[in-house]
Amino acid sequence: MTTTIESIPAASAAATAPQVYDLKLDDVRTLNKAIHQATGGESFVVEHPGGKHSLAVGINAEIDVDINGHAGYYAAGMNQHGRITIHGNAGVGVAENMMSGTVHVKGDASQSAGATAHGGLLVIGGNASARCGISMKGVDIVVGGNIGHMSAFMAQAGRLVVCGDAGEALGDSIYEARIYVKGSVASLGADCIAKEMRPVHLAELAELLQAAGRDDDPADFTRYGSARTLYNFHVDNSSAY
Amino acid sequence: MTLTAPDHALAASVPSPAASNLAELGLRESATFDRATIADIQRAAETGIYDIRGWGAKRKVPHFDDLLFLGASMSRYPLEGYREKCGTDVVLGDRYASKPLHLETPVTIAGMSFGALSANAKEALGRGASAVGTSTTTGDGGMTPEERGQSKHLVYQYLPSRYGMNPDDLRKADAIEVVLGQGAKPGGGGMLLGQKITERVAGMRTLPIGIDQRSACRHPDWTGPDDLEIKIAELREITDWEKPIYVKIGASRPYYDTALAVKSGADVVVLDGMQGGTAATQQVFIENVGIPTLAAIPQAVQALQELGMHRKVQLIVSGGIRTGADVAKAMALGADAVAIGTAALIALGDNSPRYAAEYARLGSAAGFYDDFQDGRDPAGISTQDPELSARLDPVTGGRRIANYLRVLTMEAQTIARACGKAHLHNLEPEDLVALTIESAAMARVPLAGTSWIPGVTGTGF
């Protein structure tokens, strides 16, 4: 079953009130240490994040984290099981190497969003910059707006859904990841091609859109993936590299 | 390299006169177009693709062999070889990490991947290192349970590909090594050809079975020293500031790279010279990019000293360490520890004459075999073939590694005591002289019998 941004139970009503960290007063280290001690069911609120780096990294339990403002680099990095909402924009490498759980950026995300992530769901409400989903290894990423150049570079596994337009060199050297784009694609990278939308793809896309809380029509999207011509080096392909 | 079949058949069928006879016949080989070069050109013409191979640079470069120690005599006194203590332990990563590594010998095992090496080889390295209280290192393919289980001190590499990277293994590691490059190919990413991508290797790397795997050469989520500083801080946050964080660089501009690694917050700098090995890289890359280990060390040490961080940020040197003398020389030049890769594989049986017949069948010979990319290693080391891998018993292999590490340590102690040092870390450049002008200039120690350090003490004697 696809993880959705609603599928992980929020801290139950019986749980204690959210733990609030005000980063005007507390440092990031204190916040992360507290988050690492959580065992599941807790919820955390981060006030005045001020674009600080490494917020809520290394989560390893089913907890909720709300970041009320903009986050710097690597917010929710290596998330496992957690549900993190950033009520603002996210810097470079949001949810990098995520394993499971969900990360929801309400605003825009900078470069390398969801880089190398192995699992979970990353939802970006606004636009994502360059290299979105670079080297992704199983994560699902849904972007409400546009994505920048070199997105899904060397993407190995997982799905990238773009409800706006994609920049230059989409899916360069892509492996087995699948990309769905609703708008235009400035150009495709090496070995990335448009592919037929079969019923199975329409179904998985519908599921992903629903998981991200979106009502776009799957029929409006085009699927892109690997032509698999560069999987084994062949001298006749040398100009493609 | 491997000779292509037709050439090999031809070479085998025509008896060639021995080298001495060639000279007697008045034949003269070209220094520019020697037989290896001729074979390279003809191989390129036949196949249309560059040669990919393992090992590090094979060309002769100034190396530790070009340095000698000045043993104690009148003005310095030596330590008794079997009575007076000569310490060998080293602490790595105490700049920021709350749990630094404390190793009993400064000889560590360098990063080599499961995928490039068999699971048995990785386990043997872990067993051997643990037996003597030193560390071993993962590679571009994630951490295997065999390796974690058998390694007392395990360094987890954080590479551009991030194959198998996950927070559980990160927390299980004893140290984290952010890899920017390696000496065999500074500026190049990893390569593992399809024949070695078995189901297990593919699964660990999230890739289809049997494809050529070319890892990225740049990290996907940071660029340059300012980003690296933020990345290191993230890794520290994820692991609650417990683990030492190393930064590994391939030797090209070690003065600047070392300074920037320190600035980025590294606990340890790992410096790999061009003789450092690889599992699969283009020969043109191995032989023509990067600088010798000997030339790299003084530049890195200078950077550390200028920042007041020598011995505070530890320096691990690798690339062509073979003997205890090499260990002692690297440390005298300012390294805190060394790492071995190729030498460890040789200790496990790589290139042993015992496999002469099988090397011949592969178109190679014991002492020359470097086709690690093919995965057909008769010694069962650089292979994923179950039958070949089974030839390497991890327990026996572990014992060989432990023996070899002990010999390296004892040899280094022998030299240190002769120089009057009660700890390997007390060795210093003043204990060394150079045999050649080139090595004197690179190592920044005087040419033997003179006080001349080219480039430092003027141009005359």
Short mmCIF file of C-alpha atoms in Angstrom, two decimals, chain A:
data_model
loop_
_atom_site.label_atom_id
_atom_site.label_comp_id
_atom_site.label_asym_id
_atom_site.label_seq_id
_atom_site.Cartn_x
_atom_site.Cartn_y
_atom_site.Cartn_z
CA MET A 1 0.00 0.00 0.00
CA THR A 2 1.22 3.47 -0.76
CA THR A 3 2.09 5.59 2.20
CA THR A 4 -0.01 8.73 2.16
CA ILE A 5 0.45 11.92 4.04
CA GLU A 6 -2.59 10.90 6.08
CA SER A 7 -1.88 7.19 6.55
CA ILE A 8 0.43 7.41 9.54
CA PRO A 9 -1.66 7.94 12.65
CA ALA A 10 -1.01 11.29 14.18
CA ALA A 11 -0.19 11.32 17.84
CA SER A 12 -3.29 10.02 19.54
CA ALA A 13 -5.50 12.33 21.51
CA ALA A 14 -4.41 10.52 24.65
CA ALA A 15 -0.78 11.43 24.08
CA THR A 16 0.73 14.37 25.85
CA ALA A 17 0.66 17.82 24.32
CA PRO A 18 3.18 18.55 21.57
CA GLN A 19 6.71 19.32 22.69
CA VAL A 20 7.52 22.80 21.47
CA TYR A 21 11.03 23.88 20.54
CA ASP A 22 11.52 27.57 19.84
CA LEU A 23 14.74 27.87 17.89
CA LYS A 24 15.13 31.46 19.02
CA LEU A 25 15.86 29.91 22.41
CA ASP A 26 16.75 26.25 21.82
CA ASP A 27 19.51 24.98 19.56
CA VAL A 28 19.09 22.43 16.78
CA ARG A 29 21.09 19.86 18.69
CA THR A 30 18.65 19.90 21.58
CA LEU A 31 15.72 19.52 19.19
CA ASN A 32 17.26 16.58 17.34
CA LYS A 33 18.34 14.85 20.53
CA ALA A 34 14.78 15.03 21.87
CA ILE A 35 13.40 13.74 18.58
CA HIS A 36 15.81 10.79 18.65
CA GLN A 37 14.60 9.83 22.11
CA ALA A 38 10.99 9.60 20.92
CA THR A 39 9.59 6.09 20.75
CA GLY A 40 6.44 6.72 18.72
CA GLY A 41 3.24 8.67 19.09
CA GLU A 42 4.89 11.90 20.25
CA SER A 43 4.49 15.15 18.41
CA PHE A 44 6.87 18.06 18.13
CA VAL A 45 6.43 21.65 17.03
CA VAL A 46 9.36 23.76 15.88
CA GLU A 47 8.85 27.51 16.14
CA HIS A 48 11.09 30.14 14.52
CA PRO A 49 13.09 27.63 12.47
CA GLY A 50 14.74 30.61 10.77
CA GLY A 51 16.11 28.58 7.87
CA LYS A 52 18.38 26.58 10.19
CA HIS A 53 19.99 23.44 8.75
CA SER A 54 19.48 19.78 9.70
CA LEU A 55 16.10 20.26 11.36
CA ALA A 56 14.46 17.03 12.50
CA VAL A 57 17.09 14.77 10.93
CA GLY A 58 17.47 11.10 11.79
CA ILE A 59 13.90 10.50 12.95
CA ASN A 60 13.45 6.83 13.76
CA ALA A 61 9.92 6.56 15.18
CA GLU A 62 6.32 7.25 14.19
CA ILE A 63 6.18 10.82 15.35
CA ASP A 64 4.77 14.09 14.02
CA VAL A 65 6.94 17.13 13.53
CA ASP A 66 5.55 20.49 12.44
CA ILE A 67 8.09 23.07 11.41
CA ASN A 68 6.40 26.46 11.45
CA GLY A 69 8.46 28.43 8.98
CA HIS A 70 11.33 27.95 6.52
CA ALA A 71 13.87 25.17 6.90
CA GLY A 72 17.50 25.21 5.72
CA TYR A 73 19.50 22.34 4.24
CA TYR A 74 18.63 18.67 4.79
CA ALA A 75 15.41 19.11 6.73
CA ALA A 76 14.02 15.71 7.73
CA GLY A 77 17.19 14.05 6.37
CA MET A 78 17.20 10.22 6.55
CA ASN A 79 13.66 10.22 7.95
CA GLN A 80 12.42 6.80 8.98
CA HIS A 81 8.76 6.38 10.03
CA GLY A 82 8.17 10.06 10.90
CA ARG A 83 5.63 12.53 9.53
CA ILE A 84 7.15 15.94 9.04
CA THR A 85 5.34 19.02 7.76
CA ILE A 86 7.26 22.13 6.82
CA HIS A 87 4.92 25.12 6.84
CA GLY A 88 7.22 27.13 4.63
CA ASN A 89 10.03 26.55 2.12
CA ALA A 90 12.76 23.94 2.39
CA GLY A 91 16.45 24.32 1.54
CA VAL A 92 18.80 21.96 -0.29
CA GLY A 93 18.29 18.23 0.12
CA VAL A 94 14.97 18.12 1.98
CA ALA A 95 14.21 14.52 2.99
CA GLU A 96 17.54 13.37 1.57
CA ASN A 97 17.95 9.61 1.86
CA MET A 98 14.50 9.21 3.46
CA MET A 99 13.68 5.56 4.18
CA SER A 100 9.98 5.69 5.07
CA GLY A 101 7.31 8.02 6.45
CA THR A 102 6.25 11.28 4.86
CA VAL A 103 7.64 14.76 4.42
CA HIS A 104 5.32 17.53 3.27
CA VAL A 105 6.75 20.88 2.20
CA LYS A 106 3.94 23.39 1.90
CA GLY A 107 6.05 25.92 0.03
CA ASP A 108 8.90 25.51 -2.46
CA ALA A 109 11.91 23.24 -2.18
CA SER A 110 15.49 23.99 -3.21
CA GLN A 111 17.89 21.69 -5.07
CA SER A 112 18.23 17.93 -4.62
CA ALA A 113 14.87 17.44 -2.91
CA GLY A 114 14.50 13.78 -1.95
CA ALA A 115 18.04 12.98 -3.10
CA THR A 116 18.92 9.25 -2.85
CA ALA A 117 15.78 8.56 -0.80
CA HIS A 118 14.91 4.87 -0.52
CA GLY A 119 11.27 5.07 0.53
CA GLY A 120 8.43 7.10 1.96
CA LEU A 121 6.54 9.95 0.35
CA LEU A 122 7.81 13.47 -0.25
CA VAL A 123 5.15 16.04 -1.20
CA ILE A 124 6.16 19.51 -2.30
CA GLY A 125 3.26 21.89 -2.63
CA GLY A 126 5.10 24.52 -4.66
CA ASN A 127 8.05 24.20 -7.04
CA ALA A 128 11.20 22.15 -6.64
CA SER A 129 14.53 23.34 -7.97
CA ALA A 130 17.26 21.49 -9.85
CA ARG A 131 18.11 17.82 -9.28
CA CYS A 132 14.81 16.94 -7.67
CA GLY A 133 14.88 13.19 -7.00
CA ILE A 134 18.55 12.83 -7.93
CA SER A 135 19.69 9.21 -7.46
CA MET A 136 16.30 8.37 -5.93
CA LYS A 137 16.19 4.74 -4.80
CA GLY A 138 12.55 3.98 -4.13
CA VAL A 139 10.98 7.15 -2.74
CA ASP A 140 7.76 8.62 -4.14
CA ILE A 141 7.91 12.35 -4.83
CA VAL A 142 4.91 14.50 -5.80
CA VAL A 143 5.60 18.10 -6.79
CA GLY A 144 2.64 20.46 -7.19
CA GLY A 145 4.53 22.95 -9.34
CA ASN A 146 7.57 22.81 -11.60
CA ILE A 147 10.93 21.09 -11.19
CA GLY A 148 14.37 22.33 -12.26
CA HIS A 149 17.03 20.92 -14.55
CA MET A 150 18.71 17.54 -14.15
CA SER A 151 15.87 16.20 -12.05
CA ALA A 152 15.78 12.43 -11.52
CA PHE A 153 19.43 12.22 -12.63
CA MET A 154 20.54 8.59 -12.25
CA ALA A 155 17.18 7.84 -10.59
CA GLN A 156 17.24 4.17 -9.67
CA ALA A 157 13.78 3.37 -8.34
CA GLY A 158 10.59 5.02 -7.12
CA ARG A 159 8.15 7.45 -8.73
CA LEU A 160 8.45 11.19 -9.41
CA VAL A 161 5.20 13.04 -10.16
CA VAL A 162 5.35 16.60 -11.49
CA CYS A 163 2.09 18.52 -11.81
CA GLY A 164 3.81 21.47 -13.53
CA ASP A 165 6.70 21.58 -16.01
CA ALA A 166 10.11 19.90 -15.93
CA GLY A 167 13.42 21.64 -16.73
CA GLU A 168 16.30 20.57 -18.99
CA ALA A 169 17.76 17.05 -19.06
CA LEU A 170 14.97 15.30 -17.19
CA GLY A 171 15.87 11.77 -16.13
CA ASP A 172 19.42 11.79 -17.43
CA SER A 173 20.99 8.30 -17.09
CA ILE A 174 17.82 7.08 -15.40
CA TYR A 175 17.57 3.46 -14.28
CA GLU A 176 14.23 1.96 -13.22
CA ALA A 177 12.47 4.97 -11.65
CA ARG A 178 9.24 6.18 -13.29
CA ILE A 179 8.51 9.86 -13.95
CA TYR A 180 5.06 11.38 -14.60
CA VAL A 181 4.88 14.97 -15.87
CA LYS A 182 1.66 16.88 -16.50
CA GLY A 183 3.16 19.95 -18.16
CA SER A 184 6.01 20.44 -20.60
CA VAL A 185 9.48 18.94 -20.45
CA ALA A 186 12.24 21.32 -21.58
CA SER A 187 14.42 18.39 -22.68
CA LEU A 188 15.08 14.78 -21.82
CA GLY A 189 18.48 13.59 -20.58
CA ALA A 190 20.50 10.67 -21.96
CA ASP A 191 18.55 7.40 -22.22
CA CYS A 192 15.28 8.92 -20.91
CA ILE A 193 12.23 8.55 -23.16
CA ALA A 194 8.48 9.13 -23.10
CA LYS A 195 6.58 5.91 -22.58
CA GLU A 196 3.05 4.68 -23.01
CA MET A 197 0.59 5.23 -20.15
CA ARG A 198 -0.89 1.80 -19.60
CA PRO A 199 -3.78 1.19 -17.17
CA VAL A 200 -1.32 0.08 -14.50
CA HIS A 201 0.44 3.42 -14.74
CA LEU A 202 -2.78 5.42 -14.65
CA ALA A 203 -3.75 3.47 -11.54
CA GLU A 204 -0.45 4.00 -9.71
CA LEU A 205 -0.45 7.68 -10.64
CA ALA A 206 -4.01 8.10 -9.36
CA GLU A 207 -2.91 6.51 -6.11
CA LEU A 208 0.10 8.81 -5.81
CA LEU A 209 -1.94 11.94 -6.54
CA GLN A 210 -4.51 10.88 -4.02
CA ALA A 211 -1.82 10.17 -1.44
CA ALA A 212 -0.51 13.69 -1.96
CA GLY A 213 -4.01 15.11 -1.55
CA ARG A 214 -4.25 16.32 -5.17
CA ASP A 215 -7.13 16.12 -7.64
CA ASP A 216 -5.21 16.27 -10.97
CA ASP A 217 -6.43 13.92 -13.69
CA PRO A 218 -3.91 11.09 -14.32
CA ALA A 219 -4.89 11.10 -17.99
CA ASP A 220 -3.24 14.52 -18.39
CA PHE A 221 0.23 13.16 -17.55
CA THR A 222 2.98 11.64 -19.70
CA ARG A 223 5.18 8.86 -18.40
CA TYR A 224 8.98 8.93 -18.82
CA GLY A 225 11.52 6.24 -18.06
CA SER A 226 14.70 4.51 -19.16
CA ALA A 227 15.21 3.35 -22.74
CA ARG A 228 17.73 0.94 -21.16
CA THR A 229 20.14 1.38 -24.05
CA LEU A 230 23.04 2.49 -21.83
CA TYR A 231 22.76 -0.26 -19.21
CA ASN A 232 25.79 -2.05 -20.58
CA PHE A 233 28.57 -0.03 -22.13
CA HIS A 234 28.73 -0.33 -25.87
CA VAL A 235 31.21 1.54 -27.98
CA ASP A 236 28.52 2.62 -30.46
CA ASN A 237 26.84 4.60 -27.68
CA SER A 238 29.95 6.56 -26.73
CA SER A 239 28.53 9.83 -28.03
CA ALA A 240 25.56 9.50 -25.62
CA TYR A 241 27.73 9.67 -22.51
#
